Protein backbone atom coordinates (compact mmCIF):
# COMPACT_ATOMS: atom_id res chain seq x y z
CA UNK A 1 0.00 0.00 0.00
CA UNK A 2 2.85 2.38 0.79
CA UNK A 3 4.24 2.06 -2.74
CA UNK A 4 0.88 3.00 -4.30
CA UNK A 5 0.54 5.95 -1.91
CA UNK A 6 4.06 7.14 -2.73
CA UNK A 7 3.33 6.86 -6.47
CA UNK A 8 0.18 8.96 -5.98
CA UNK A 9 2.17 11.54 -4.02
CA UNK A 10 4.86 11.82 -6.71
CA UNK A 11 2.19 12.07 -9.39
CA UNK A 12 0.32 14.77 -7.49
CA UNK A 13 3.47 16.84 -6.98
CA UNK A 14 4.37 16.54 -10.65
CA UNK A 15 0.85 17.45 -11.81
CA UNK A 16 0.91 20.53 -9.59
CA UNK A 17 4.31 21.67 -10.85
CA UNK A 18 3.26 21.03 -14.47
CA UNK A 19 0.16 23.16 -13.98
CA UNK A 20 2.29 25.95 -12.48
CA UNK A 21 4.74 25.77 -15.39
CA UNK A 22 1.85 26.00 -17.84
CA UNK A 23 0.52 29.07 -16.04
CA UNK A 24 3.91 30.70 -16.62
CA UNK A 25 3.91 29.66 -20.27
CA UNK A 26 0.38 31.06 -20.73
CA UNK A 27 1.63 34.50 -19.65
CA UNK A 28 4.05 34.57 -22.55
CA UNK A 29 3.41 37.47 -24.91
CA UNK A 30 4.63 35.31 -27.79
CA UNK A 31 1.79 32.81 -27.46
CA UNK A 32 -1.19 33.02 -29.83
CA UNK A 33 -4.73 33.46 -28.49
CA UNK A 34 -5.53 29.89 -29.59
CA UNK A 35 -2.59 28.51 -27.65
CA UNK A 36 -3.41 30.62 -24.58
CA UNK A 37 -6.99 29.28 -24.65
CA UNK A 38 -5.70 25.72 -25.06
CA UNK A 39 -3.25 26.30 -22.20
CA UNK A 40 -6.06 27.55 -19.93
CA UNK A 41 -8.20 24.53 -20.81
CA UNK A 42 -5.23 22.28 -20.11
CA UNK A 43 -4.64 23.93 -16.73
CA UNK A 44 -8.32 23.38 -15.88
CA UNK A 45 -8.14 19.67 -16.69
CA UNK A 46 -4.84 19.34 -14.82
CA UNK A 47 -6.57 21.05 -11.88
CA UNK A 48 -9.28 18.39 -12.02
CA UNK A 49 -6.56 15.74 -12.11
CA UNK A 50 -4.90 17.28 -9.04
CA UNK A 51 -8.22 17.23 -7.16
CA UNK A 52 -8.79 13.57 -8.06
CA UNK A 53 -5.28 12.63 -6.99
CA UNK A 54 -5.72 14.46 -3.67
CA UNK A 55 -9.00 12.62 -3.06
CA UNK A 56 -7.29 9.33 -3.90
CA UNK A 57 -4.46 9.98 -1.47
CA UNK A 58 -6.88 10.96 1.29
CA UNK A 59 -8.86 7.76 0.82
CA UNK A 60 -5.72 5.61 0.56
CA UNK A 61 -4.49 6.86 3.93
CA UNK A 62 -7.73 5.63 5.55
CA UNK A 63 -8.25 2.25 3.85
CA UNK A 64 -9.86 -0.05 6.40
CA UNK A 65 -13.03 -1.68 7.53
CA UNK A 66 -15.64 -3.66 5.70
CA UNK A 67 -15.93 -0.97 2.99
CA UNK A 68 -12.31 -1.37 1.90
CA UNK A 69 -13.36 -2.85 -1.44
CA UNK A 70 -15.55 0.16 -2.17
CA UNK A 71 -12.82 2.53 -1.00
CA UNK A 72 -10.15 1.06 -3.28
CA UNK A 73 -12.64 0.97 -6.15
CA UNK A 74 -13.23 4.69 -5.63
CA UNK A 75 -9.49 5.33 -5.71
CA UNK A 76 -9.23 3.38 -8.97
CA UNK A 77 -12.03 5.48 -10.47
CA UNK A 78 -10.43 8.78 -9.40
CA UNK A 79 -6.95 7.87 -10.64
CA UNK A 80 -8.43 6.64 -13.92
CA UNK A 81 -10.32 9.95 -14.24
CA UNK A 82 -7.07 11.82 -13.54
CA UNK A 83 -5.42 9.88 -16.36
CA UNK A 84 -8.27 10.84 -18.70
CA UNK A 85 -7.89 14.48 -17.64
CA UNK A 86 -4.17 14.35 -18.39
CA UNK A 87 -4.85 12.95 -21.87
CA UNK A 88 -7.60 15.52 -22.50
CA UNK A 89 -5.16 18.32 -21.74
CA UNK A 90 -3.35 17.72 -25.04
CA UNK A 91 -6.45 17.95 -27.25
CA UNK A 92 -6.41 21.72 -27.61
CA UNK A 93 -2.88 21.69 -28.97
CA UNK A 94 -3.51 19.47 -31.98
CA UNK A 95 -3.37 22.42 -34.41
CA UNK A 96 -0.72 24.38 -32.49
CA UNK A 97 2.76 25.15 -33.67
CA UNK A 98 5.40 22.59 -32.90
CA UNK A 99 7.25 24.61 -30.24
CA UNK A 100 4.27 24.97 -27.94
CA UNK A 101 2.96 21.49 -28.64
CA UNK A 102 6.36 19.92 -27.94
CA UNK A 103 6.82 21.82 -24.67
CA UNK A 104 3.33 21.01 -23.41
CA UNK A 105 3.50 17.42 -24.60
CA UNK A 106 6.79 16.71 -22.81
CA UNK A 107 5.43 18.06 -19.52
CA UNK A 108 2.00 16.47 -19.76
CA UNK A 109 3.30 13.09 -20.95
CA UNK A 110 5.44 12.89 -17.83
CA UNK A 111 2.29 13.38 -15.75
CA UNK A 112 0.47 10.79 -17.90
CA UNK A 113 3.22 8.21 -17.32
CA UNK A 114 3.31 8.83 -13.59
CA UNK A 115 -0.49 8.66 -13.36
CA UNK A 116 -0.54 5.44 -15.36
CA UNK A 117 2.11 3.90 -13.09
CA UNK A 118 0.18 4.97 -9.98
CA UNK A 119 -3.00 3.45 -11.43
CA UNK A 120 -1.17 0.20 -12.09
CA UNK A 121 -0.02 0.05 -8.47
CA UNK A 122 -3.51 0.89 -7.18
CA UNK A 123 -4.96 -1.82 -9.43
CA UNK A 124 -2.43 -4.31 -8.06
CA UNK A 125 -3.32 -3.31 -4.52
CA UNK A 126 -7.00 -3.69 -5.33
CA UNK A 127 -6.43 -7.18 -6.65
CA UNK A 128 -4.52 -8.09 -3.49
CA UNK A 129 -7.23 -6.64 -1.23
CA UNK A 130 -10.10 -8.32 -3.10
CA UNK A 131 -8.38 -11.71 -2.98
CA UNK A 132 -7.52 -11.42 0.71
CA UNK A 133 -10.92 -10.14 1.89
CA UNK A 134 -13.17 -12.92 3.24
PDB file of C-alpha atoms in Angstrom:
ATOM      1  CA  UNK A   1       0.000   0.000   0.000  1.00  0.00           C
ATOM      2  CA  UNK A   2       2.852   2.383   0.791  1.00  0.00           C
ATOM      3  CA  UNK A   3       4.244   2.063  -2.737  1.00  0.00           C
ATOM      4  CA  UNK A   4       0.882   3.002  -4.300  1.00  0.00           C
ATOM      5  CA  UNK A   5       0.538   5.946  -1.912  1.00  0.00           C
ATOM      6  CA  UNK A   6       4.062   7.136  -2.734  1.00  0.00           C
ATOM      7  CA  UNK A   7       3.329   6.857  -6.466  1.00  0.00           C
ATOM      8  CA  UNK A   8       0.183   8.959  -5.980  1.00  0.00           C
ATOM      9  CA  UNK A   9       2.170  11.542  -4.023  1.00  0.00           C
ATOM     10  CA  UNK A  10       4.865  11.820  -6.709  1.00  0.00           C
ATOM     11  CA  UNK A  11       2.186  12.066  -9.385  1.00  0.00           C
ATOM     12  CA  UNK A  12       0.320  14.767  -7.489  1.00  0.00           C
ATOM     13  CA  UNK A  13       3.467  16.836  -6.983  1.00  0.00           C
ATOM     14  CA  UNK A  14       4.371  16.536 -10.651  1.00  0.00           C
ATOM     15  CA  UNK A  15       0.846  17.449 -11.814  1.00  0.00           C
ATOM     16  CA  UNK A  16       0.908  20.533  -9.591  1.00  0.00           C
ATOM     17  CA  UNK A  17       4.314  21.666 -10.854  1.00  0.00           C
ATOM     18  CA  UNK A  18       3.259  21.031 -14.469  1.00  0.00           C
ATOM     19  CA  UNK A  19       0.161  23.158 -13.976  1.00  0.00           C
ATOM     20  CA  UNK A  20       2.287  25.948 -12.479  1.00  0.00           C
ATOM     21  CA  UNK A  21       4.744  25.774 -15.394  1.00  0.00           C
ATOM     22  CA  UNK A  22       1.851  26.000 -17.844  1.00  0.00           C
ATOM     23  CA  UNK A  23       0.523  29.066 -16.039  1.00  0.00           C
ATOM     24  CA  UNK A  24       3.912  30.698 -16.616  1.00  0.00           C
ATOM     25  CA  UNK A  25       3.908  29.663 -20.273  1.00  0.00           C
ATOM     26  CA  UNK A  26       0.381  31.065 -20.733  1.00  0.00           C
ATOM     27  CA  UNK A  27       1.629  34.500 -19.649  1.00  0.00           C
ATOM     28  CA  UNK A  28       4.049  34.567 -22.549  1.00  0.00           C
ATOM     29  CA  UNK A  29       3.406  37.466 -24.905  1.00  0.00           C
ATOM     30  CA  UNK A  30       4.630  35.306 -27.793  1.00  0.00           C
ATOM     31  CA  UNK A  31       1.786  32.810 -27.463  1.00  0.00           C
ATOM     32  CA  UNK A  32      -1.190  33.024 -29.826  1.00  0.00           C
ATOM     33  CA  UNK A  33      -4.728  33.459 -28.495  1.00  0.00           C
ATOM     34  CA  UNK A  34      -5.532  29.894 -29.592  1.00  0.00           C
ATOM     35  CA  UNK A  35      -2.587  28.510 -27.646  1.00  0.00           C
ATOM     36  CA  UNK A  36      -3.414  30.616 -24.576  1.00  0.00           C
ATOM     37  CA  UNK A  37      -6.991  29.276 -24.648  1.00  0.00           C
ATOM     38  CA  UNK A  38      -5.700  25.717 -25.060  1.00  0.00           C
ATOM     39  CA  UNK A  39      -3.252  26.303 -22.200  1.00  0.00           C
ATOM     40  CA  UNK A  40      -6.060  27.549 -19.929  1.00  0.00           C
ATOM     41  CA  UNK A  41      -8.198  24.527 -20.813  1.00  0.00           C
ATOM     42  CA  UNK A  42      -5.228  22.281 -20.113  1.00  0.00           C
ATOM     43  CA  UNK A  43      -4.635  23.928 -16.734  1.00  0.00           C
ATOM     44  CA  UNK A  44      -8.318  23.379 -15.880  1.00  0.00           C
ATOM     45  CA  UNK A  45      -8.140  19.668 -16.692  1.00  0.00           C
ATOM     46  CA  UNK A  46      -4.844  19.342 -14.819  1.00  0.00           C
ATOM     47  CA  UNK A  47      -6.570  21.048 -11.878  1.00  0.00           C
ATOM     48  CA  UNK A  48      -9.276  18.390 -12.023  1.00  0.00           C
ATOM     49  CA  UNK A  49      -6.556  15.745 -12.109  1.00  0.00           C
ATOM     50  CA  UNK A  50      -4.895  17.283  -9.041  1.00  0.00           C
ATOM     51  CA  UNK A  51      -8.224  17.227  -7.163  1.00  0.00           C
ATOM     52  CA  UNK A  52      -8.793  13.567  -8.060  1.00  0.00           C
ATOM     53  CA  UNK A  53      -5.282  12.628  -6.993  1.00  0.00           C
ATOM     54  CA  UNK A  54      -5.721  14.458  -3.667  1.00  0.00           C
ATOM     55  CA  UNK A  55      -9.002  12.621  -3.065  1.00  0.00           C
ATOM     56  CA  UNK A  56      -7.292   9.334  -3.903  1.00  0.00           C
ATOM     57  CA  UNK A  57      -4.460   9.981  -1.468  1.00  0.00           C
ATOM     58  CA  UNK A  58      -6.878  10.962   1.289  1.00  0.00           C
ATOM     59  CA  UNK A  59      -8.858   7.764   0.816  1.00  0.00           C
ATOM     60  CA  UNK A  60      -5.716   5.611   0.563  1.00  0.00           C
ATOM     61  CA  UNK A  61      -4.491   6.863   3.935  1.00  0.00           C
ATOM     62  CA  UNK A  62      -7.728   5.632   5.549  1.00  0.00           C
ATOM     63  CA  UNK A  63      -8.251   2.251   3.848  1.00  0.00           C
ATOM     64  CA  UNK A  64      -9.857  -0.047   6.399  1.00  0.00           C
ATOM     65  CA  UNK A  65     -13.032  -1.680   7.527  1.00  0.00           C
ATOM     66  CA  UNK A  66     -15.639  -3.659   5.697  1.00  0.00           C
ATOM     67  CA  UNK A  67     -15.935  -0.973   2.991  1.00  0.00           C
ATOM     68  CA  UNK A  68     -12.312  -1.368   1.900  1.00  0.00           C
ATOM     69  CA  UNK A  69     -13.361  -2.851  -1.443  1.00  0.00           C
ATOM     70  CA  UNK A  70     -15.553   0.164  -2.165  1.00  0.00           C
ATOM     71  CA  UNK A  71     -12.821   2.533  -1.002  1.00  0.00           C
ATOM     72  CA  UNK A  72     -10.153   1.061  -3.276  1.00  0.00           C
ATOM     73  CA  UNK A  73     -12.637   0.967  -6.152  1.00  0.00           C
ATOM     74  CA  UNK A  74     -13.235   4.695  -5.631  1.00  0.00           C
ATOM     75  CA  UNK A  75      -9.493   5.334  -5.712  1.00  0.00           C
ATOM     76  CA  UNK A  76      -9.232   3.377  -8.967  1.00  0.00           C
ATOM     77  CA  UNK A  77     -12.026   5.485 -10.466  1.00  0.00           C
ATOM     78  CA  UNK A  78     -10.428   8.777  -9.403  1.00  0.00           C
ATOM     79  CA  UNK A  79      -6.954   7.868 -10.640  1.00  0.00           C
ATOM     80  CA  UNK A  80      -8.430   6.640 -13.922  1.00  0.00           C
ATOM     81  CA  UNK A  81     -10.318   9.946 -14.236  1.00  0.00           C
ATOM     82  CA  UNK A  82      -7.066  11.822 -13.537  1.00  0.00           C
ATOM     83  CA  UNK A  83      -5.423   9.877 -16.362  1.00  0.00           C
ATOM     84  CA  UNK A  84      -8.268  10.839 -18.702  1.00  0.00           C
ATOM     85  CA  UNK A  85      -7.895  14.482 -17.644  1.00  0.00           C
ATOM     86  CA  UNK A  86      -4.170  14.347 -18.392  1.00  0.00           C
ATOM     87  CA  UNK A  87      -4.850  12.954 -21.867  1.00  0.00           C
ATOM     88  CA  UNK A  88      -7.601  15.518 -22.498  1.00  0.00           C
ATOM     89  CA  UNK A  89      -5.155  18.318 -21.740  1.00  0.00           C
ATOM     90  CA  UNK A  90      -3.348  17.718 -25.039  1.00  0.00           C
ATOM     91  CA  UNK A  91      -6.450  17.948 -27.253  1.00  0.00           C
ATOM     92  CA  UNK A  92      -6.409  21.724 -27.613  1.00  0.00           C
ATOM     93  CA  UNK A  93      -2.877  21.695 -28.973  1.00  0.00           C
ATOM     94  CA  UNK A  94      -3.511  19.468 -31.984  1.00  0.00           C
ATOM     95  CA  UNK A  95      -3.368  22.417 -34.407  1.00  0.00           C
ATOM     96  CA  UNK A  96      -0.722  24.380 -32.491  1.00  0.00           C
ATOM     97  CA  UNK A  97       2.762  25.152 -33.674  1.00  0.00           C
ATOM     98  CA  UNK A  98       5.401  22.586 -32.899  1.00  0.00           C
ATOM     99  CA  UNK A  99       7.253  24.613 -30.242  1.00  0.00           C
ATOM    100  CA  UNK A 100       4.265  24.973 -27.941  1.00  0.00           C
ATOM    101  CA  UNK A 101       2.956  21.489 -28.637  1.00  0.00           C
ATOM    102  CA  UNK A 102       6.362  19.924 -27.943  1.00  0.00           C
ATOM    103  CA  UNK A 103       6.824  21.823 -24.668  1.00  0.00           C
ATOM    104  CA  UNK A 104       3.333  21.006 -23.412  1.00  0.00           C
ATOM    105  CA  UNK A 105       3.502  17.417 -24.601  1.00  0.00           C
ATOM    106  CA  UNK A 106       6.789  16.714 -22.807  1.00  0.00           C
ATOM    107  CA  UNK A 107       5.428  18.064 -19.520  1.00  0.00           C
ATOM    108  CA  UNK A 108       1.997  16.470 -19.762  1.00  0.00           C
ATOM    109  CA  UNK A 109       3.298  13.091 -20.953  1.00  0.00           C
ATOM    110  CA  UNK A 110       5.439  12.894 -17.833  1.00  0.00           C
ATOM    111  CA  UNK A 111       2.288  13.383 -15.754  1.00  0.00           C
ATOM    112  CA  UNK A 112       0.473  10.789 -17.902  1.00  0.00           C
ATOM    113  CA  UNK A 113       3.217   8.214 -17.323  1.00  0.00           C
ATOM    114  CA  UNK A 114       3.307   8.835 -13.586  1.00  0.00           C
ATOM    115  CA  UNK A 115      -0.493   8.665 -13.356  1.00  0.00           C
ATOM    116  CA  UNK A 116      -0.540   5.436 -15.356  1.00  0.00           C
ATOM    117  CA  UNK A 117       2.106   3.903 -13.087  1.00  0.00           C
ATOM    118  CA  UNK A 118       0.178   4.968  -9.981  1.00  0.00           C
ATOM    119  CA  UNK A 119      -3.001   3.455 -11.427  1.00  0.00           C
ATOM    120  CA  UNK A 120      -1.167   0.196 -12.085  1.00  0.00           C
ATOM    121  CA  UNK A 121      -0.018   0.053  -8.467  1.00  0.00           C
ATOM    122  CA  UNK A 122      -3.507   0.886  -7.179  1.00  0.00           C
ATOM    123  CA  UNK A 123      -4.963  -1.825  -9.428  1.00  0.00           C
ATOM    124  CA  UNK A 124      -2.434  -4.309  -8.061  1.00  0.00           C
ATOM    125  CA  UNK A 125      -3.319  -3.309  -4.518  1.00  0.00           C
ATOM    126  CA  UNK A 126      -7.002  -3.688  -5.331  1.00  0.00           C
ATOM    127  CA  UNK A 127      -6.431  -7.185  -6.652  1.00  0.00           C
ATOM    128  CA  UNK A 128      -4.524  -8.094  -3.486  1.00  0.00           C
ATOM    129  CA  UNK A 129      -7.234  -6.641  -1.230  1.00  0.00           C
ATOM    130  CA  UNK A 130     -10.097  -8.317  -3.101  1.00  0.00           C
ATOM    131  CA  UNK A 131      -8.383 -11.711  -2.978  1.00  0.00           C
ATOM    132  CA  UNK A 132      -7.518 -11.419   0.706  1.00  0.00           C
ATOM    133  CA  UNK A 133     -10.915 -10.137   1.893  1.00  0.00           C
ATOM    134  CA  UNK A 134     -13.172 -12.922   3.236  1.00  0.00           C
TER     135      UNK A 134
END
